[in-house]
Tab-separated table of C-alpha atoms in Angstrom:
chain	number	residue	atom	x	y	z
A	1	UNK	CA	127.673	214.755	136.530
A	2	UNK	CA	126.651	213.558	140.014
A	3	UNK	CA	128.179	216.536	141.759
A	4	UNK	CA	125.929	218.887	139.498
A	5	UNK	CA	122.635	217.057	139.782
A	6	UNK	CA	123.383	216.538	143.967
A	7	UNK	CA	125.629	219.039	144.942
A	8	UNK	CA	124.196	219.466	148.362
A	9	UNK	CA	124.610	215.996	149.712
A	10	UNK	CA	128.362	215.706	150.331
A	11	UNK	CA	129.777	212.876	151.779
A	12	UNK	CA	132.755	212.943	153.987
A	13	UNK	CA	135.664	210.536	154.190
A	14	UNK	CA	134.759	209.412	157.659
A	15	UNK	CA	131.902	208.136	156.903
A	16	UNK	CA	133.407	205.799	154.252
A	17	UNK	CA	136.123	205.298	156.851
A	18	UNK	CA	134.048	204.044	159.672
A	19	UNK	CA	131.722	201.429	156.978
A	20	UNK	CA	135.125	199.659	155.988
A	21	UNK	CA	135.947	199.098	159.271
A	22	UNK	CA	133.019	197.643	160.441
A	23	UNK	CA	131.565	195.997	157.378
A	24	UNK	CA	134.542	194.469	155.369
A	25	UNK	CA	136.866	194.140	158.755
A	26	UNK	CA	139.702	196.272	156.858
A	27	UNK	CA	142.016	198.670	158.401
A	28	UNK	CA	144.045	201.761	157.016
A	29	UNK	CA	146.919	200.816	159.946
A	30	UNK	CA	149.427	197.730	159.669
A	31	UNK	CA	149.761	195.103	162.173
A	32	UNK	CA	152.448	195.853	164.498
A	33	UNK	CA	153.886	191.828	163.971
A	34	UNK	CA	153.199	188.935	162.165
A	35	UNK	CA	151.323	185.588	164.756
A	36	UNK	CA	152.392	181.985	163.423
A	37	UNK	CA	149.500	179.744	162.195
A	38	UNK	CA	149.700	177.254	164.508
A	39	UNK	CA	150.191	179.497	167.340
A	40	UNK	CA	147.414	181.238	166.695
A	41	UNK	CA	145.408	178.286	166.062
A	42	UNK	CA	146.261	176.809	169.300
A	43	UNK	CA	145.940	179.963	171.263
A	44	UNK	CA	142.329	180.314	169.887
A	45	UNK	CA	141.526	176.018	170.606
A	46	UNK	CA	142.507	176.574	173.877
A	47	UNK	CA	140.193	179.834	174.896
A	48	UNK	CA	137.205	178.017	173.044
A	49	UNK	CA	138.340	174.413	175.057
A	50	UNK	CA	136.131	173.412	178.138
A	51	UNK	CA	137.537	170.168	178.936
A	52	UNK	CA	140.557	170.267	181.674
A	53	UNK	CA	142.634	167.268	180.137
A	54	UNK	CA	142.669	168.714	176.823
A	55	UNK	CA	143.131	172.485	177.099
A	56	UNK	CA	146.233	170.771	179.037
A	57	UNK	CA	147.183	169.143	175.757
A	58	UNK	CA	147.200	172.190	174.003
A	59	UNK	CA	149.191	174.166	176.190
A	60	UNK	CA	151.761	171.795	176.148
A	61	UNK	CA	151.307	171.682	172.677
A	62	UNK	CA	151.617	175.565	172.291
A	63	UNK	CA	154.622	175.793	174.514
A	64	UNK	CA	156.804	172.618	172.326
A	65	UNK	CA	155.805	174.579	169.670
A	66	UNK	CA	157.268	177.967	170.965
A	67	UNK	CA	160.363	176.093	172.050
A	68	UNK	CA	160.916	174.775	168.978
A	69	UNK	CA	160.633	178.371	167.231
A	70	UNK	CA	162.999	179.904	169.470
A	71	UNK	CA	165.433	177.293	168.531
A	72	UNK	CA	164.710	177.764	165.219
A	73	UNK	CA	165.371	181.386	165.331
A	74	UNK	CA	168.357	180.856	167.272
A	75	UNK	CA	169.721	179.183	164.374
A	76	UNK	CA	169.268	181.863	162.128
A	77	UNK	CA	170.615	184.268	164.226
A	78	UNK	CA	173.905	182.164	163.835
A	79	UNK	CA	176.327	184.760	161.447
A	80	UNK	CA	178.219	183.086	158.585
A	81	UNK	CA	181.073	184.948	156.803
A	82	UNK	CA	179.935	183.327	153.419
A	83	UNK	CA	176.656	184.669	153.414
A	84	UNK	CA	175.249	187.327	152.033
A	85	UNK	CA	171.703	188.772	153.306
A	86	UNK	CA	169.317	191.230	151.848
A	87	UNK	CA	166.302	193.363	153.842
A	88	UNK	CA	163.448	194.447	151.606
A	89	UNK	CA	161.084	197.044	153.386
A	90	UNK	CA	157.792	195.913	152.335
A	91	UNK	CA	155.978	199.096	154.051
A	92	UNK	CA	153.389	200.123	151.624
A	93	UNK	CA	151.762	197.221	150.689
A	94	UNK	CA	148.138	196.921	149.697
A	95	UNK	CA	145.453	197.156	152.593
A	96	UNK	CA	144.045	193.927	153.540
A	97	UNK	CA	142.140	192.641	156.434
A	98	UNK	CA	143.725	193.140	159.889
A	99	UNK	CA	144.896	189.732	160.971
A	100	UNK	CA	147.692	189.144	162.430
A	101	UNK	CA	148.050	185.611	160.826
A	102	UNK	CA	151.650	184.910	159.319
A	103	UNK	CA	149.801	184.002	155.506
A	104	UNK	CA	147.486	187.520	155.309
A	105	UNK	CA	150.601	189.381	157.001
A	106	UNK	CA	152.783	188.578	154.612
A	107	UNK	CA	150.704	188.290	151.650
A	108	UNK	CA	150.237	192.174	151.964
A	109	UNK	CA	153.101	191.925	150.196
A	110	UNK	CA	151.183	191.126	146.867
């Protein structure tokens, strides 16, 4: 019905396209990789921090924290014979915002 009564005003995907990317901040791409929380919160803390002492204290804090990870990681990495393990690929999941924050990564998922 709205084709017939304005048939000359077509609208092309682009320009769809182009207002979800700059009004609603959504992408039709996927993150390359998933950003922890709290690195991501202390990474931000720190460029918006003015005061020496305490942008200190949060790159300290940032660093423990990314030593801690890798440990963490390092541990999983660890094989044992007993254990089974199961990939799901998780590729087309529904388009959300384009954060790279671990909670909206992986809540693509949904």
């Amino acid at each position: 019905m709205y084709v017939k009564v304005n048939e000359n005003v077509p609208v092309k995907e682009s320009y769809f396209r182009n207002i979800f990317i700059t009004k609603y901040n959504l992408g039709f791409g996927s993150p390359r990789t998933d950003v922890c929380s709290t690195c991501l919160q202390l990474t931000e803390k720190i460029k918006a921090c003015s005061d020496k002492d305490v942008k200190a204290n949060l790159v300290i804090q940032r660093r423990v924290h990314s030593l801690i990870s890798k440990a963490f990681f390092r541990l999983l990495r660890e094989q044992d014979e007993g254990i089974e393990i199961f990939s799901f690929d998780c590729q087309k999941n529904q388009v959300l915002s384009r954060i790279p924050d671990q909670q909206a990564y992986y809540s693509r998922q949904f």
